[in-house]
Each structure stands twice: as C-alpha cells, then as structure tokens.
Tab-separated table of C-alpha atoms and ligand atoms in Angstrom:
chain	number	residue	atom	x	y	z
S	1061	MET	CA	-12.241	-76.669	15.773
S	1062	LYS	CA	-13.655	-75.404	19.519
S	1063	GLU	CA	-10.192	-74.527	21.132
S	1064	LYS	CA	-9.265	-72.883	17.541
S	1065	LEU	CA	-12.103	-70.508	17.955
S	1066	GLN	CA	-11.157	-70.039	21.047
S	1067	GLU	CA	-7.692	-69.106	21.022
S	1068	ILE	CA	-8.578	-67.202	17.554
S	1069	LYS	CA	-11.412	-65.421	20.245
S	1070	GLU	CA	-8.983	-63.896	22.254
S	1071	GLN	CA	-6.007	-63.309	19.852
S	1072	ALA	CA	-8.574	-60.911	18.777
S	1073	MET	CA	-9.441	-59.521	21.765
S	1074	LYS	CA	-6.413	-59.174	22.898
S	1075	ARG	CA	-5.356	-57.235	19.537
S	1076	ILE	CA	-8.410	-55.075	19.837
S	1077	LEU	CA	-7.041	-53.738	23.714
S	1078	GLU	CA	-3.509	-52.913	22.419
S	1079	ALA	CA	-5.063	-50.737	19.836
S	1080	ASP	CA	-4.949	-47.512	20.717
S	1081	ASN	CA	-5.642	-46.305	17.212
S	1082	LEU	CA	-8.973	-45.506	14.535
S	1083	ASP	CA	-6.121	-46.842	12.476
S	1084	LYS	CA	-5.014	-49.698	14.084
S	1085	LEU	CA	-8.341	-51.099	15.018
S	1086	ASN	CA	-9.349	-51.008	11.346
S	1087	ASP	CA	-6.451	-53.871	10.465
S	1088	VAL	CA	-7.371	-55.483	13.730
S	1089	ARG	CA	-10.874	-56.163	12.102
S	1090	ILE	CA	-9.219	-56.327	8.754
S	1091	ALA	CA	-7.107	-59.365	10.566
S	1092	PHE	CA	-9.775	-61.337	11.344
S	1093	LEU	CA	-13.330	-60.347	10.039
S	1094	GLY	CA	-11.378	-59.177	6.525
S	1095	LYS	CA	-12.058	-61.374	3.238
S	1096	LYS	CA	-8.497	-63.051	4.134
S	1097	GLY	CA	-9.410	-62.471	8.133
S	1098	GLU	CA	-8.835	-65.619	9.998
S	1099	LEU	CA	-12.355	-66.124	11.671
S	1100	THR	CA	-13.428	-66.049	7.632
S	1101	ALA	CA	-10.936	-69.068	7.312
S	1102	VAL	CA	-12.479	-70.612	9.484
S	1103	LEU	CA	-16.077	-70.162	8.008
S	1104	LYS	CA	-14.452	-71.591	4.744
S	1105	SER	CA	-12.636	-74.550	6.228
S	1106	MET	CA	-16.899	-75.832	7.205
S	1107	LYS	CA	-17.036	-77.520	4.197
S	1108	ASN	CA	-14.368	-79.998	6.352
S	1109	VAL	CA	-16.517	-80.479	8.859
S	1110	ASP	CA	-18.664	-83.249	9.573
S	1111	PRO	CA	-22.482	-82.633	8.567
S	1112	LYS	CA	-23.644	-83.654	12.308
S	1113	GLU	CA	-21.598	-81.306	13.443
S	1114	ARG	CA	-21.978	-78.715	11.904
S	1115	PRO	CA	-24.728	-76.756	13.537
S	1116	MET	CA	-23.402	-76.805	16.297
S	1117	VAL	CA	-19.831	-75.420	15.185
S	1118	GLY	CA	-21.973	-72.940	12.694
S	1119	GLN	CA	-23.163	-71.078	15.654
S	1120	MET	CA	-19.960	-71.415	17.949
S	1121	VAL	CA	-17.985	-69.426	14.607
S	1122	ASN	CA	-21.306	-66.950	15.018
S	1123	GLU	CA	-21.285	-65.950	18.184
S	1124	ALA	CA	-17.170	-65.757	18.025
S	1125	ARG	CA	-17.790	-63.479	14.569
S	1126	GLU	CA	-20.940	-61.784	17.424
S	1127	SER	CA	-18.695	-60.922	20.488
S	1128	ILE	CA	-15.412	-59.880	18.502
S	1129	GLU	CA	-17.837	-57.698	16.411
S	1130	LYS	CA	-19.129	-56.276	18.898
S	1131	PHE	CA	-15.526	-54.819	20.860
S	1132	LEU	CA	-14.908	-54.169	18.287
S	1133	ASP	CA	-17.961	-51.510	18.028
S	1134	ASP	CA	-17.846	-50.248	21.560
S	1135	THR	CA	-13.556	-49.818	21.303
S	1136	LYS	CA	-14.565	-47.554	18.127
S	1137	LYS	CA	-16.550	-45.733	19.745
S	1138	LYS	CA	-14.224	-44.796	22.814
S	1139	LEU	CA	-11.681	-44.336	20.585
S	1140	GLU	CA	-13.830	-41.453	18.550
S	1141	ASN	CA	-15.092	-39.339	21.554
S	1142	LYS	CA	-10.936	-40.407	22.854
S	1143	ALA	CA	-9.831	-38.501	19.369
S	1144	ARG	CA	-13.178	-35.672	19.409
S	1145	GLU	CA	-11.846	-34.153	23.517
S	1146	ILE	CA	-8.332	-34.593	21.909
S	1147	GLN	CA	-9.655	-32.141	19.500
S	1148	MET	CA	-11.509	-29.910	21.722
S	1149	GLU	CA	-9.050	-29.649	24.091
S	1150	ARG	CA	-6.566	-28.644	21.369
S	1151	GLU	CA	-8.616	-26.370	19.995
S	1152	VAL	CA	-9.798	-24.424	23.099
S	1153	ILE	CA	-10.907	-20.340	23.164
S	1154	ASP	CA	-9.309	-18.457	25.766
S	1155	VAL	CA	-12.289	-15.823	25.896
S	1156	THR	CA	-10.274	-14.144	28.640
S	1157	LEU	CA	-7.185	-13.602	26.684
S	1158	PRO	CA	-7.341	-9.609	25.741
S	1159	ALA	CA	-8.244	-8.669	21.890
S	1160	ARG	CA	-5.988	-8.413	19.256
S	1161	LYS	CA	-5.019	-5.296	17.867
S	1162	ASN	CA	-5.076	-4.224	14.157
S	1163	PRO	CA	-3.092	-1.890	13.866
S	1164	VAL	CA	-4.851	1.358	12.421
S	1165	GLY	CA	-3.365	3.130	8.804
S	1166	HIS	CA	-3.160	6.293	8.537
S	1167	ARG	CA	-2.844	9.712	5.803
S	1168	HIS	CA	1.341	9.389	5.246
S	1169	PRO	CA	3.073	13.311	5.710
S	1170	ASN	CA	3.408	13.264	2.333
S	1171	ALA	CA	-0.956	13.608	2.068
S	1172	ILE	CA	-1.388	15.426	5.175
S	1173	ALA	CA	1.123	18.092	3.877
S	1174	GLN	CA	-1.174	18.086	0.384
S	1175	GLU	CA	-4.115	18.495	2.137
S	1176	GLU	CA	-2.802	21.226	3.942
S	1177	VAL	CA	-1.701	22.975	1.120
S	1178	GLU	CA	-4.958	22.619	-0.811
S	1179	ARG	CA	-6.963	23.012	2.488
S	1180	ILE	CA	-5.183	26.924	2.189
S	1181	PHE	CA	-5.742	28.030	-1.598
S	1182	ILE	CA	-9.257	26.417	-1.662
S	1183	GLY	CA	-9.359	29.278	1.233
S	1184	MET	CA	-8.604	31.681	-1.674
S	1185	GLY	CA	-11.135	30.515	-4.069
S	1186	TYR	CA	-8.433	27.730	-6.151
S	1187	GLU	CA	-9.756	25.122	-7.591
S	1188	VAL	CA	-7.721	21.683	-7.704
S	1189	ILE	CA	-7.435	20.631	-11.238
S	1190	GLU	CA	-5.396	17.498	-11.904
S	1191	GLY	CA	-2.861	16.431	-15.495
S	1192	PRO	CA	-1.834	13.426	-16.410
S	1193	GLU	CA	1.905	12.092	-15.163
S	1194	ILE	CA	2.363	11.027	-19.570
S	1195	GLU	CA	2.942	14.127	-21.146
S	1196	TYR	CA	2.960	15.251	-24.071
S	1197	ASP	CA	6.942	17.077	-24.822
S	1198	GLU	CA	4.357	20.094	-26.454
S	1199	TYR	CA	3.030	20.618	-22.988
S	1200	ASN	CA	5.772	19.651	-20.470
S	1201	PHE	CA	7.800	21.933	-22.998
S	1202	GLU	CA	7.200	24.495	-26.048
S	1203	LYS	CA	4.520	25.500	-24.190
S	1204	LEU	CA	5.849	26.207	-21.027
S	1205	ASN	CA	8.346	28.729	-23.341
S	1206	ILE	CA	10.867	26.188	-23.339
S	1207	PRO	CA	12.131	25.101	-26.777
S	1208	ALA	CA	13.782	21.883	-28.484
S	1209	ASN	CA	17.539	23.201	-28.055
S	1210	HIS	CA	16.497	24.857	-24.102
S	1211	PRO	CA	19.513	24.440	-21.585
S	1212	ALA	CA	16.631	24.034	-18.940
S	1213	LYS	CA	15.485	20.656	-20.510
S	1214	ASP	CA	18.766	19.657	-19.364
S	1215	GLU	CA	18.542	20.476	-16.159
S	1216	GLN	CA	15.011	18.331	-15.707
S	1217	ASP	CA	16.777	14.837	-16.559
S	1218	THR	CA	13.566	13.569	-18.189
S	1219	PHE	CA	12.534	10.012	-18.574
S	1220	TYR	CA	11.737	9.247	-22.486
S	1221	ILE	CA	8.585	7.173	-23.637
S	1222	THR	CA	8.712	7.775	-27.421
S	1223	LYS	CA	10.350	11.417	-28.707
S	1224	ASP	CA	7.136	13.695	-28.047
S	1225	ILE	CA	5.691	11.670	-24.879
S	1226	LEU	CA	7.446	11.430	-21.768
S	1227	LEU	CA	6.967	11.171	-17.430
S	1228	ARG	CA	6.226	15.255	-16.562
S	1229	THR	CA	8.786	15.970	-14.968
S	1230	GLN	CA	6.735	18.925	-13.164
S	1231	THR	CA	3.443	20.132	-12.481
S	1232	SER	CA	3.267	23.411	-14.920
S	1233	PRO	CA	1.923	21.144	-18.415
S	1234	VAL	CA	-1.079	21.463	-15.962
S	1235	GLN	CA	-0.818	25.093	-16.608
S	1236	ALA	CA	-0.886	24.658	-19.872
S	1237	ARG	CA	-3.779	22.592	-20.046
S	1238	VAL	CA	-5.935	24.975	-18.448
S	1239	MET	CA	-4.944	28.146	-20.428
S	1240	GLU	CA	-6.626	26.287	-23.428
S	1241	GLN	CA	-9.401	25.702	-22.545
S	1242	GLY	CA	-9.869	29.270	-22.708
S	1243	LYS	CA	-12.183	29.588	-19.265
S	1244	LEU	CA	-10.972	32.702	-17.517
S	1245	PRO	CA	-10.266	33.971	-15.239
S	1246	ILE	CA	-8.130	31.056	-13.668
S	1247	ARG	CA	-7.541	30.724	-10.309
S	1248	MET	CA	-6.034	26.759	-9.644
S	1249	ILE	CA	-3.507	24.415	-8.072
S	1250	SER	CA	-2.746	21.006	-9.704
S	1251	PRO	CA	-0.755	18.816	-7.504
S	1252	GLY	CA	0.930	15.504	-8.665
S	1253	ARG	CA	3.545	13.494	-9.212
S	1254	VAL	CA	6.479	14.663	-11.043
S	1255	PHE	CA	9.444	12.261	-12.262
S	1256	ARG	CA	12.911	13.058	-13.612
S	1257	SER	CA	16.438	10.666	-13.630
S	1258	ASP	CA	17.307	11.072	-10.535
S	1259	GLU	CA	19.451	9.269	-8.641
S	1260	VAL	CA	18.329	8.170	-4.800
S	1261	ASP	CA	19.777	10.497	-1.883
S	1262	ALA	CA	17.985	12.131	1.469
S	1263	THR	CA	17.008	15.144	-1.343
S	1264	HIS	CA	16.172	13.558	-5.016
S	1265	SER	CA	14.373	10.824	-5.799
S	1266	PRO	CA	13.053	9.388	-9.868
S	1267	SER	CA	9.581	10.293	-8.668
S	1268	PHE	CA	8.917	13.031	-6.422
S	1269	HIS	CA	6.179	14.946	-6.074
S	1270	GLN	CA	5.296	19.265	-6.794
S	1271	ILE	CA	1.902	21.420	-6.506
S	1272	GLU	CA	1.620	24.032	-9.090
S	1273	GLY	CA	-0.726	27.558	-8.615
S	1274	LEU	CA	-1.962	29.332	-11.702
S	1275	VAL	CA	-3.711	32.185	-11.021
S	1276	ILE	CA	-4.964	34.660	-14.880
S	1277	ASP	CA	-7.643	37.435	-14.610
S	1278	LYS	CA	-7.191	41.347	-15.224
S	1279	ASN	CA	-5.186	43.427	-13.640
S	1280	ILE	CA	-2.921	40.444	-12.088
S	1281	THR	CA	0.274	42.257	-10.927
S	1282	PHE	CA	3.328	41.022	-9.056
S	1283	ALA	CA	1.808	42.870	-5.885
S	1284	ASP	CA	-1.240	39.459	-5.835
S	1285	LEU	CA	2.305	36.803	-6.360
S	1286	LYS	CA	2.968	38.427	-3.171
S	1287	GLY	CA	0.509	38.930	-0.930
S	1288	THR	CA	-1.278	35.754	-1.671
S	1289	LEU	CA	2.086	33.818	-1.134
S	1290	GLY	CA	3.188	35.633	1.701
S	1291	GLU	CA	-1.122	34.422	2.907
S	1292	PHE	CA	0.012	31.089	2.043
S	1293	ALA	CA	3.438	31.081	3.567
S	1294	ARG	CA	2.478	32.407	7.264
S	1295	GLN	CA	-0.920	30.235	6.745
S	1296	LEU	CA	1.714	26.990	6.267
S	1297	PHE	CA	4.603	27.188	8.780
S	1298	GLY	CA	2.748	30.456	11.617
S	1299	GLU	CA	1.154	33.484	11.744
S	1300	GLY	CA	5.124	35.434	12.188
S	1301	THR	CA	6.155	34.117	9.020
S	1302	LYS	CA	8.308	36.447	6.777
S	1303	THR	CA	8.849	36.351	2.901
S	1304	LYS	CA	11.631	37.159	0.830
S	1305	PHE	CA	11.437	37.146	-3.082
S	1306	ARG	CA	14.885	36.290	-4.444
S	1307	PRO	CA	14.828	37.286	-8.365
S	1308	HIS	CA	15.452	34.201	-10.450
S	1309	HIS	CA	14.795	32.705	-14.040
S	1310	PHE	CA	12.562	30.216	-15.005
S	1311	PRO	CA	11.704	30.221	-19.232
S	1312	PHE	CA	7.572	30.384	-18.304
S	1313	THR	CA	7.645	33.727	-16.027
S	1314	GLU	CA	8.640	36.494	-16.732
S	1315	PRO	CA	9.751	38.198	-14.096
S	1316	SER	CA	10.271	34.725	-11.725
S	1317	ALA	CA	11.273	35.164	-8.373
S	1318	GLU	CA	12.655	32.324	-5.984
S	1319	VAL	CA	11.130	32.723	-2.680
S	1320	ASP	CA	12.090	31.699	0.985
S	1321	VAL	CA	10.812	32.164	4.587
S	1322	SER	CA	12.007	33.469	7.684
S	1323	CYS	CA	12.897	29.963	9.996
S	1324	PHE	CA	9.713	29.261	11.497
S	1325	LYS	CA	13.133	27.420	14.354
S	1326	CYS	CA	14.420	29.740	15.340
S	1327	GLY	CA	12.214	33.040	13.685
S	1328	GLY	CA	15.372	33.633	11.141
S	1329	LYS	CA	18.376	33.730	13.709
S	1330	GLY	CA	19.758	31.262	12.234
S	1331	CYS	CA	20.367	28.147	13.737
S	1332	ARG	CA	21.313	24.123	12.006
S	1333	PHE	CA	17.608	23.898	10.262
S	1334	CYS	CA	18.009	26.652	8.131
S	1335	LYS	CA	21.979	26.319	7.925
S	1336	GLY	CA	22.719	29.531	10.286
S	1337	SER	CA	20.928	31.859	6.830
S	1338	GLY	CA	17.623	32.179	8.839
S	1339	TRP	CA	15.978	31.506	5.697
S	1340	ILE	CA	14.181	28.260	3.319
S	1341	GLU	CA	14.320	28.503	0.031
S	1342	ILE	CA	10.382	27.066	-0.125
S	1343	LEU	CA	9.296	27.503	-3.901
S	1344	GLY	CA	9.654	28.552	-6.974
S	1345	CYS	CA	7.702	31.737	-8.653
S	1346	GLY	CA	6.839	34.514	-11.522
S	1347	MET	CA	4.230	36.560	-13.749
S	1348	VAL	CA	3.296	34.396	-16.710
S	1349	HIS	CA	5.872	34.513	-20.026
S	1350	PRO	CA	3.415	36.940	-21.829
S	1351	HIS	CA	4.702	33.733	-24.820
S	1352	VAL	CA	3.124	31.266	-22.714
S	1353	LEU	CA	0.568	33.654	-22.334
S	1354	GLU	CA	-0.063	33.330	-25.823
S	1355	MET	CA	0.991	30.219	-26.948
S	1356	CYS	CA	-2.052	29.156	-25.120
S	1357	GLY	CA	-4.772	30.659	-26.609
S	1358	ILE	CA	-4.820	34.186	-24.227
S	1359	ASP	CA	-4.166	37.859	-24.970
S	1360	PRO	CA	-1.589	38.651	-23.054
S	1361	GLU	CA	-3.004	42.341	-23.666
S	1362	GLU	CA	-6.756	42.017	-21.675
S	1363	TYR	CA	-4.594	39.563	-19.126
S	1364	THR	CA	-1.839	38.913	-16.616
S	1365	GLY	CA	-0.922	36.513	-14.560
S	1366	PHE	CA	1.353	34.502	-11.965
S	1367	ALA	CA	2.262	31.251	-11.276
S	1368	PHE	CA	4.245	29.633	-8.429
S	1369	GLY	CA	5.853	25.067	-8.404
S	1370	VAL	CA	5.819	24.081	-4.763
S	1371	GLY	CA	7.861	20.750	-4.590
S	1372	LEU	CA	5.609	18.434	-1.670
S	1373	GLU	CA	8.022	16.248	-0.237
S	1374	ARG	CA	10.253	19.177	0.999
S	1375	ILE	CA	7.404	21.274	2.900
S	1376	ALA	CA	6.458	17.340	4.083
S	1377	LEU	CA	9.811	17.393	5.485
S	1378	LEU	CA	9.968	20.488	7.202
S	1379	LYS	CA	6.652	21.020	8.594
S	1380	TYR	CA	7.112	17.411	10.292
S	1381	GLU	CA	11.303	17.787	10.953
S	1382	ILE	CA	12.368	14.748	8.416
S	1383	ASP	CA	15.659	14.623	7.593
S	1384	ASP	CA	15.952	12.680	4.635
S	1385	MET	CA	13.768	12.415	1.513
S	1386	ARG	CA	13.384	8.144	1.384
S	1387	LEU	CA	12.158	7.918	4.558
S	1388	LEU	CA	8.539	9.104	3.316
S	1389	TYR	CA	8.983	6.822	0.156
S	1390	GLU	CA	9.536	3.525	1.966
S	1391	ASN	CA	6.433	3.746	4.119
S	1392	ASP	CA	8.464	2.010	7.304
S	1393	TYR	CA	5.330	1.505	9.944
S	1394	ARG	CA	6.868	2.613	12.450
S	1395	PHE	CA	8.199	5.180	10.335
S	1396	LEU	CA	5.140	6.691	9.583
S	1397	LYS	CA	2.710	6.075	12.973
S	1398	GLN	CA	4.369	9.198	14.238
S	1399	PHE	CA	2.006	11.932	12.091
H	286	LIG	N1	8.209	23.578	-12.707
H	286	LIG	C1	9.741	24.809	-11.720
H	286	LIG	C2	9.727	23.358	-12.024
H	286	LIG	O1	9.996	22.404	-11.619
H	286	LIG	C3	8.671	24.580	-10.662
H	286	LIG	C4	7.707	25.991	-10.929
H	286	LIG	C5	8.828	27.389	-11.024
H	286	LIG	C6	7.155	26.377	-11.230
H	286	LIG	C7	8.181	28.835	-11.253
H	286	LIG	C8	6.450	27.810	-11.856
H	286	LIG	C9	6.943	28.435	-11.641
H	286	LIG	O2	5.333	27.881	-12.199
H	286	LIG	O3	6.321	30.509	-11.850
H	286	LIG	O4	11.404	23.986	-11.103
C-alpha cells in the first residue's frame, strides 16, 4: 500500500510538472483527485485494509493528497502568472508611435459652388427658398406654360410617379409656388435636385442640380436681367468676365435668352476650354411670360419680372476644371480632397 501511494504521488508530481497550461493541469487534478481519480480509488479501497493499520494508511493517503494538492495549487499560480505575462506582452501599447490621423471630410465641389452662388445673390438681396423634389405635373409643366401637348415635355424625359405626380425635371416649379403665395415683390433663388431619365455619361446624369432665380416687381425690365446676371458672372468668374445674351426659347419666358460668359481661361481668345469660341454657355433666362404671371395670380399689367436657371454641376465643373461630371457623384475621397 505504501509503495502504491508513493508511486501515485510520483506519477502525479511528474504529470503536474509536464502540464504547461491551465487546462492540462486541471486534467491532472481530475485524473488523481477527481471522483474517479487514482487517489480517490485508494481511499475507497480502505475498507479492505486491516482495521489496525487503517489510521496509519489513512494518514499516508491524506499526506499524499495534501502534497499533490499543494503542488497543484502552486503550479496553478505559476501558470496563471505566466498566462497574464503573455497577455500583457501582447497588449503592450507603444506610446512613442505617431498618432493615427483621421481624414477630415469637407464640402463637396457642388456644395462649394452652391454656397458661392447663394452668397452672390444673398448679397444682392435675394432670399433662398427650396421646393419639393416630388412635384405635381401642374407646377412642373402646366403653370410654366408647358401644356400637355407641348413638345418641351418630351425634351425633358420625365420620371412619372403617377399621371399627375413626377420627379421635378427643373427647379422652375418653385417659381410658380412662390408667385402663387402672392407676397410681392419677389427676389429669390431656389437651389435643388432635379431628375431626368438620361443615360449617365461625362455631361449627363439622371439626377443633377439647378439653381432657379426669380424677380417680380413693378417696372422690372430686361435691362435689370442683364445687369443682374452680368454682375453674377463677374462675381463668380472674375472682374473682367463679359456676358453675351443669345436669343432663345423657353415656354415660361418671353423674350428668352441663353447667356454665355467670356472664357475665363483664355479671356475670350479661344482655347481648348471654350472649344475655340472664346465663350462658355452658363444659363437660360428671360422675362417671365405674362401667361405664367396670370396663371400664378399676378396681374401682368401691374407687375413684370425675370427668371433664370443655372446648372449647378456646370458651374462646379467649370470653376474647378473638372472634365467629367461622373466624378462629382462617385465620392472618391482622393478626388474630393482636392477642393
Ligand atoms: N428650367 C430650364 C431648364 O431646365 C432652365 C431655365 C431657363 C430656367 C430659363 C428659367 C429660365 O427660369 O427663365 O432647362
């Protein structure tokens, strides 16, 4: 019995020494001290021992158990310390490393251009008023003198939601909405998103932005329109910028014009930028059609006014010399961070 105990004890010590992690150590504990462990088996066989020797054998078993337990506990502490050290080493923080920079976002070229245009018109006493992107056919077309059978309706490939509701194809419906409110005089611009079912390419997108302008008051003439847009062009593209008004047609203005600015790259001599012509087209405008005034509840005998519509992307592309509109929508940080 004594030898058997000695042997169990040596076996246990050996396996404790071999255990190199806490799981293995626990296995050893179970193998010797667990319910079905080797030392437990010895304890259970005590009933076979001669009663006279039982106290002595019992003491030996207890001693063996105590020394195995103590060795297990000591080893457990050592292994736990080791595990903690390894963890500490892994989680070490090198405070001398340079701090990581978080890239800071900033305004999109469209947003910068819009703010620039708003700043110029606010400086001339205009209000900024926004209108809905989902619009009635009535405001997008009818009240702007574009009746159901008008060819201009086909020109602006419209996304319809129902027969009467659509995604606005232009910011011009905001004109009708503001005029209808009847607070005169009016001096407003209206920036916003518009939609047309166009294929995507370098100069087209199914969703882009316009800025609408509208002035209604007594005695407003084409001279006011020319003066205002001339000043706008000079503030946007530089002091020396000239403007040219070419006759054009829009259903909601009469007379109508398209406005070109002298090329701010070559000063009008002709270059790659203006395709050799010296001029760059930037917007459409005209005197608000008397019929439109009437439909929106304003007496054309008493009031006149002018309107204009600028493509925001066009301004952004020109100002920042970007040659593909798609870049404005891809939101590639490497592109955006240049502005
Ligand atoms: N709405 C026109 C378009 O989408 C732009 C425009 C032209 C607006 C002349 C106007 C204007 O207010 O007077 O092409």
